[in-house]
mmCIF file of C-alpha atoms and ligand atoms in Angstrom:
data_model
loop_
_atom_site.group_PDB
_atom_site.id
_atom_site.type_symbol
_atom_site.label_atom_id
_atom_site.label_comp_id
_atom_site.label_asym_id
_atom_site.label_seq_id
_atom_site.Cartn_x
_atom_site.Cartn_y
_atom_site.Cartn_z
ATOM 1 C CA UNK A 1 0.037 -0.029 -0.048
ATOM 2 C CA UNK A 2 1.510 3.566 -0.954
ATOM 3 C CA UNK A 3 2.434 5.777 2.039
ATOM 4 C CA UNK A 4 0.260 9.063 2.083
ATOM 5 C CA UNK A 5 1.804 12.407 2.113
ATOM 6 C CA UNK A 6 -0.154 15.214 3.244
ATOM 7 C CA UNK A 7 0.614 18.812 4.534
ATOM 8 C CA UNK A 8 -1.546 20.776 7.570
ATOM 9 C CA UNK A 9 -1.255 24.022 9.536
ATOM 10 C CA UNK A 10 -0.778 23.017 13.069
ATOM 11 C CA UNK A 11 1.142 23.136 16.038
ATOM 12 C CA UNK A 12 3.184 20.007 15.932
ATOM 13 C CA UNK A 13 3.129 19.386 19.774
ATOM 14 C CA UNK A 14 -0.563 18.643 19.295
ATOM 15 C CA UNK A 15 -0.703 15.964 16.832
ATOM 16 C CA UNK A 16 -1.291 12.271 17.947
ATOM 17 C CA UNK A 17 1.057 10.333 15.904
ATOM 18 C CA UNK A 18 3.497 7.676 16.469
ATOM 19 C CA UNK A 19 6.325 10.174 15.987
ATOM 20 C CA UNK A 20 6.946 13.710 15.402
ATOM 21 C CA UNK A 21 10.249 15.021 14.228
ATOM 22 C CA UNK A 22 12.180 17.563 16.203
ATOM 23 C CA UNK A 23 14.331 20.521 14.473
ATOM 24 C CA UNK A 24 16.933 20.320 17.273
ATOM 25 C CA UNK A 25 20.376 21.426 17.401
ATOM 26 C CA UNK A 26 23.271 19.002 17.803
ATOM 27 C CA UNK A 27 23.479 19.488 22.173
ATOM 28 C CA UNK A 28 19.868 17.971 22.071
ATOM 29 C CA UNK A 29 19.422 19.843 24.993
ATOM 30 C CA UNK A 30 16.524 22.304 23.710
ATOM 31 C CA UNK A 31 16.154 25.724 22.350
ATOM 32 C CA UNK A 32 13.877 27.842 20.666
ATOM 33 C CA UNK A 33 11.570 27.464 18.095
ATOM 34 C CA UNK A 34 9.732 24.183 17.355
ATOM 35 C CA UNK A 35 12.305 22.228 19.608
ATOM 36 C CA UNK A 36 11.417 24.872 22.428
ATOM 37 C CA UNK A 37 7.698 24.043 21.771
ATOM 38 C CA UNK A 38 8.258 20.388 21.804
ATOM 39 C CA UNK A 39 10.174 20.591 25.185
ATOM 40 C CA UNK A 40 7.758 22.722 26.901
ATOM 41 C CA UNK A 41 4.786 20.402 26.026
ATOM 42 C CA UNK A 42 6.525 17.142 26.808
ATOM 43 C CA UNK A 43 8.166 18.233 29.972
ATOM 44 C CA UNK A 44 11.311 17.846 31.932
ATOM 45 C CA UNK A 45 11.563 13.683 31.447
ATOM 46 C CA UNK A 46 12.221 14.596 27.895
ATOM 47 C CA UNK A 47 15.344 16.634 28.694
ATOM 48 C CA UNK A 48 16.307 13.907 30.857
ATOM 49 C CA UNK A 49 16.233 11.251 28.254
ATOM 50 C CA UNK A 50 18.116 13.661 25.879
ATOM 51 C CA UNK A 51 20.735 14.066 28.113
ATOM 52 C CA UNK A 52 21.548 10.624 28.062
ATOM 53 C CA UNK A 53 21.895 10.715 23.959
ATOM 54 C CA UNK A 54 25.435 12.559 23.810
ATOM 55 C CA UNK A 55 24.174 15.045 21.420
ATOM 56 C CA UNK A 56 23.449 14.521 17.873
ATOM 57 C CA UNK A 57 25.525 15.437 14.407
ATOM 58 C CA UNK A 58 24.005 17.378 11.727
ATOM 59 C CA UNK A 59 22.078 15.457 9.337
ATOM 60 C CA UNK A 60 21.661 12.444 11.986
ATOM 61 C CA UNK A 61 18.666 11.753 13.982
ATOM 62 C CA UNK A 62 17.954 10.047 17.448
ATOM 63 C CA UNK A 63 14.788 8.807 18.978
ATOM 64 C CA UNK A 64 13.113 9.317 22.276
ATOM 65 C CA UNK A 65 10.002 8.780 23.762
ATOM 66 C CA UNK A 66 7.352 11.183 23.615
ATOM 67 C CA UNK A 67 6.759 11.969 27.433
ATOM 68 C CA UNK A 68 3.643 14.286 28.020
ATOM 69 C CA UNK A 69 2.943 14.731 24.221
ATOM 70 C CA UNK A 70 0.342 13.007 22.197
ATOM 71 C CA UNK A 71 2.720 11.651 20.297
ATOM 72 C CA UNK A 72 4.538 8.125 21.237
ATOM 73 C CA UNK A 73 7.962 9.040 20.173
ATOM 74 C CA UNK A 74 10.129 12.135 19.269
ATOM 75 C CA UNK A 75 12.665 11.829 16.563
ATOM 76 C CA UNK A 76 15.231 14.728 17.162
ATOM 77 C CA UNK A 77 17.141 15.584 14.022
ATOM 78 C CA UNK A 78 19.629 18.365 13.420
ATOM 79 C CA UNK A 79 19.309 20.561 9.991
ATOM 80 C CA UNK A 80 21.938 22.586 8.562
ATOM 81 C CA UNK A 81 22.511 25.909 9.002
ATOM 82 C CA UNK A 82 21.882 28.012 5.948
ATOM 83 C CA UNK A 83 25.438 29.182 4.270
ATOM 84 C CA UNK A 84 24.245 30.181 0.849
ATOM 85 C CA UNK A 85 23.895 26.286 -0.350
ATOM 86 C CA UNK A 86 27.487 25.665 -1.138
ATOM 87 C CA UNK A 87 28.553 23.845 2.270
ATOM 88 C CA UNK A 88 26.394 20.739 1.804
ATOM 89 C CA UNK A 89 23.531 22.405 3.213
ATOM 90 C CA UNK A 90 21.026 20.275 0.602
ATOM 91 C CA UNK A 91 22.625 16.883 1.273
ATOM 92 C CA UNK A 92 22.259 17.337 4.889
ATOM 93 C CA UNK A 93 18.572 18.507 4.959
ATOM 94 C CA UNK A 94 18.090 15.594 2.752
ATOM 95 C CA UNK A 95 20.017 13.506 5.267
ATOM 96 C CA UNK A 96 17.562 14.625 8.438
ATOM 97 C CA UNK A 97 14.394 13.458 6.089
ATOM 98 C CA UNK A 98 16.141 10.133 5.143
ATOM 99 C CA UNK A 99 17.638 9.399 8.850
ATOM 100 C CA UNK A 100 14.245 10.121 10.630
ATOM 101 C CA UNK A 101 12.296 7.852 8.109
ATOM 102 C CA UNK A 102 14.928 5.334 8.622
ATOM 103 C CA UNK A 103 14.177 5.272 12.455
ATOM 104 C CA UNK A 104 10.566 5.341 12.053
ATOM 105 C CA UNK A 105 10.962 2.306 9.642
ATOM 106 C CA UNK A 106 13.428 0.607 12.229
ATOM 107 C CA UNK A 107 10.864 1.136 15.239
ATOM 108 C CA UNK A 108 7.813 0.065 13.265
ATOM 109 C CA UNK A 109 6.032 3.277 13.165
ATOM 110 C CA UNK A 110 2.822 3.738 10.908
ATOM 111 C CA UNK A 111 2.412 7.741 11.232
ATOM 112 C CA UNK A 112 5.041 10.525 11.484
ATOM 113 C CA UNK A 113 4.936 14.308 11.451
ATOM 114 C CA UNK A 114 7.735 16.710 10.116
ATOM 115 C CA UNK A 115 8.119 20.375 10.760
ATOM 116 C CA UNK A 116 10.027 22.547 8.124
ATOM 117 C CA UNK A 117 13.569 21.241 9.211
ATOM 118 C CA UNK A 118 16.238 24.352 9.072
ATOM 119 C CA UNK A 119 13.551 27.212 7.804
ATOM 120 C CA UNK A 120 13.124 29.003 11.005
ATOM 121 C CA UNK A 121 16.169 29.954 12.962
ATOM 122 C CA UNK A 122 18.508 28.295 10.744
ATOM 123 C CA UNK A 123 17.677 30.285 7.757
ATOM 124 C CA UNK A 124 17.233 27.823 5.029
ATOM 125 C CA UNK A 125 14.924 29.285 2.392
ATOM 126 C CA UNK A 126 11.650 27.693 2.478
ATOM 127 C CA UNK A 127 10.992 26.546 -1.141
ATOM 128 C CA UNK A 128 14.098 25.082 -1.702
ATOM 129 C CA UNK A 129 13.999 23.335 1.637
ATOM 130 C CA UNK A 130 10.230 21.884 0.934
ATOM 131 C CA UNK A 131 11.602 20.460 -2.506
ATOM 132 C CA UNK A 132 13.821 18.573 -0.358
ATOM 133 C CA UNK A 133 11.569 17.432 2.226
ATOM 134 C CA UNK A 134 8.965 16.403 -0.315
ATOM 135 C CA UNK A 135 11.356 14.510 -2.765
ATOM 136 C CA UNK A 136 13.538 12.769 0.233
ATOM 137 C CA UNK A 137 10.147 11.555 1.727
ATOM 138 C CA UNK A 138 8.871 10.094 -1.470
ATOM 139 C CA UNK A 139 11.997 8.274 -2.166
ATOM 140 C CA UNK A 140 12.581 6.882 1.067
ATOM 141 C CA UNK A 141 9.113 5.820 2.368
ATOM 142 C CA UNK A 142 8.678 3.029 0.078
ATOM 143 C CA UNK A 143 11.522 1.047 1.707
ATOM 144 C CA UNK A 144 9.586 0.655 5.150
ATOM 145 C CA UNK A 145 6.327 -0.917 4.817
ATOM 146 C CA UNK A 146 5.018 0.215 8.309
ATOM 147 C CA UNK A 147 5.100 3.766 7.413
ATOM 148 C CA UNK A 148 1.379 4.468 6.275
ATOM 149 C CA UNK A 149 1.342 8.234 6.356
ATOM 150 C CA UNK A 150 3.812 11.361 6.967
ATOM 151 C CA UNK A 151 2.415 14.594 7.557
ATOM 152 C CA UNK A 152 4.270 17.755 6.707
ATOM 153 C CA UNK A 153 3.157 20.213 9.563
ATOM 154 C CA UNK A 154 3.557 23.767 8.669
ATOM 155 C CA UNK A 155 3.238 26.828 11.106
ATOM 156 C CA UNK A 156 2.357 29.523 8.774
ATOM 157 C CA UNK A 157 -0.298 29.573 6.004
ATOM 158 C CA UNK A 158 2.360 30.527 3.268
ATOM 159 C CA UNK A 159 4.460 27.570 4.343
ATOM 160 C CA UNK A 160 1.555 25.614 3.620
ATOM 161 C CA UNK A 161 0.789 26.863 0.109
ATOM 162 C CA UNK A 162 3.878 25.842 -0.722
ATOM 163 C CA UNK A 163 3.989 22.326 0.598
ATOM 164 C CA UNK A 164 0.645 21.768 -1.095
ATOM 165 C CA UNK A 165 1.484 23.232 -4.357
ATOM 166 C CA UNK A 166 4.784 20.988 -4.236
ATOM 167 C CA UNK A 167 2.810 17.878 -3.158
ATOM 168 C CA UNK A 168 0.428 18.254 -6.019
ATOM 169 C CA UNK A 169 3.581 17.970 -8.508
ATOM 170 C CA UNK A 170 5.059 14.793 -9.604
ATOM 171 C CA UNK A 171 8.785 16.250 -9.593
ATOM 172 C CA UNK A 172 8.778 18.980 -7.606
ATOM 173 C CA UNK A 173 12.595 19.898 -8.636
HETATM 174 N N1 AR6 B 201 4.789 23.703 15.297
HETATM 175 C C1 AR6 B 201 5.294 23.246 13.911
HETATM 176 N N2 AR6 B 201 6.120 23.991 13.342
HETATM 177 C C2 AR6 B 201 6.890 25.119 14.415
HETATM 178 C C3 AR6 B 201 6.164 25.201 15.854
HETATM 179 C C4 AR6 B 201 5.360 24.031 16.180
HETATM 180 N N3 AR6 B 201 5.025 24.414 17.437
HETATM 181 N N4 AR6 B 201 7.015 26.032 16.206
HETATM 182 C C5 AR6 B 201 8.001 26.672 14.963
HETATM 183 N N5 AR6 B 201 7.759 25.700 14.096
HETATM 184 P P1 AR6 B 201 13.015 26.357 13.843
HETATM 185 P P2 AR6 B 201 15.624 25.455 13.075
HETATM 186 C C6 AR6 B 201 8.049 25.731 12.609
HETATM 187 O O1 AR6 B 201 13.453 27.704 14.105
HETATM 188 O O2 AR6 B 201 15.236 26.425 11.835
HETATM 189 C C7 AR6 B 201 16.178 25.870 17.919
HETATM 190 O O3 AR6 B 201 16.493 26.928 18.801
HETATM 191 C C8 AR6 B 201 9.000 27.205 12.395
HETATM 192 O O4 AR6 B 201 7.833 28.363 11.802
HETATM 193 O O5 AR6 B 201 12.154 26.056 15.223
HETATM 194 O O6 AR6 B 201 15.745 24.130 12.296
HETATM 195 C C9 AR6 B 201 17.036 24.463 17.867
HETATM 196 O O7 AR6 B 201 17.302 24.398 19.028
HETATM 197 C C10 AR6 B 201 9.508 26.795 10.944
HETATM 198 O O8 AR6 B 201 9.045 26.557 9.853
HETATM 199 O O9 AR6 B 201 14.178 25.029 13.378
HETATM 200 C C11 AR6 B 201 17.906 24.849 17.013
HETATM 201 O O10 AR6 B 201 19.153 25.576 17.513
HETATM 202 C C12 AR6 B 201 10.343 25.268 11.645
HETATM 203 O O11 AR6 B 201 9.240 25.118 12.615
HETATM 204 C C13 AR6 B 201 17.259 25.776 15.837
HETATM 205 O O12 AR6 B 201 16.266 26.324 16.462
HETATM 206 C C14 AR6 B 201 11.666 24.904 11.728
HETATM 207 O O13 AR6 B 201 11.944 26.463 12.678
HETATM 208 C C15 AR6 B 201 16.624 25.094 14.650
HETATM 209 O O14 AR6 B 201 16.587 25.780 13.576
#
């Protein structure tokens, strides 16, 4: 069965999916943006579990429980800081999506929600980031039969419009 990909506008901390993805930093010890919102909603036990993980490289991902969140798990990934696009940012951003999907596959998860990784504080242009998000998820979910639905969770109406347009396109690049 084909995995369904959809976009919606929501606060990711409210989604009752198997895992939400966190756009974290390499310390995994919290921060602002979606990271701050996830830690606030999950409560201090999430930080305690993150402390045991020893950080995370850019482009990699690590899984914790969801603690106080409606989501069962949090997949913490570290997006690249945008430095103009010629310092490996596209490959690292693609790797965030690929590694998160791999972890969801490994843990037998069925439903997963991503924020727009790197497009806030880290400054990645939203349109280019969305092409990578949609393309990478499309190219990798098929390898994991357990993943039924991937949600792209947008915080703004403008971001949602970009995701919806690219999801309607066969080859967004
Ligand atoms: N639900 C869904 N999306 C959200 C939410 C939310 N509650 N809050 C923000 N966004 P950012 P980054 C969107 O800055 O660029 C942190 O300090 C936001 O509008 O959260 O990867 C970390 O600790 C944007 O579209 O993540 C790192 O230091 C998207 O989430 C750094 O920021 C990502 O914005 C990571 O920067």
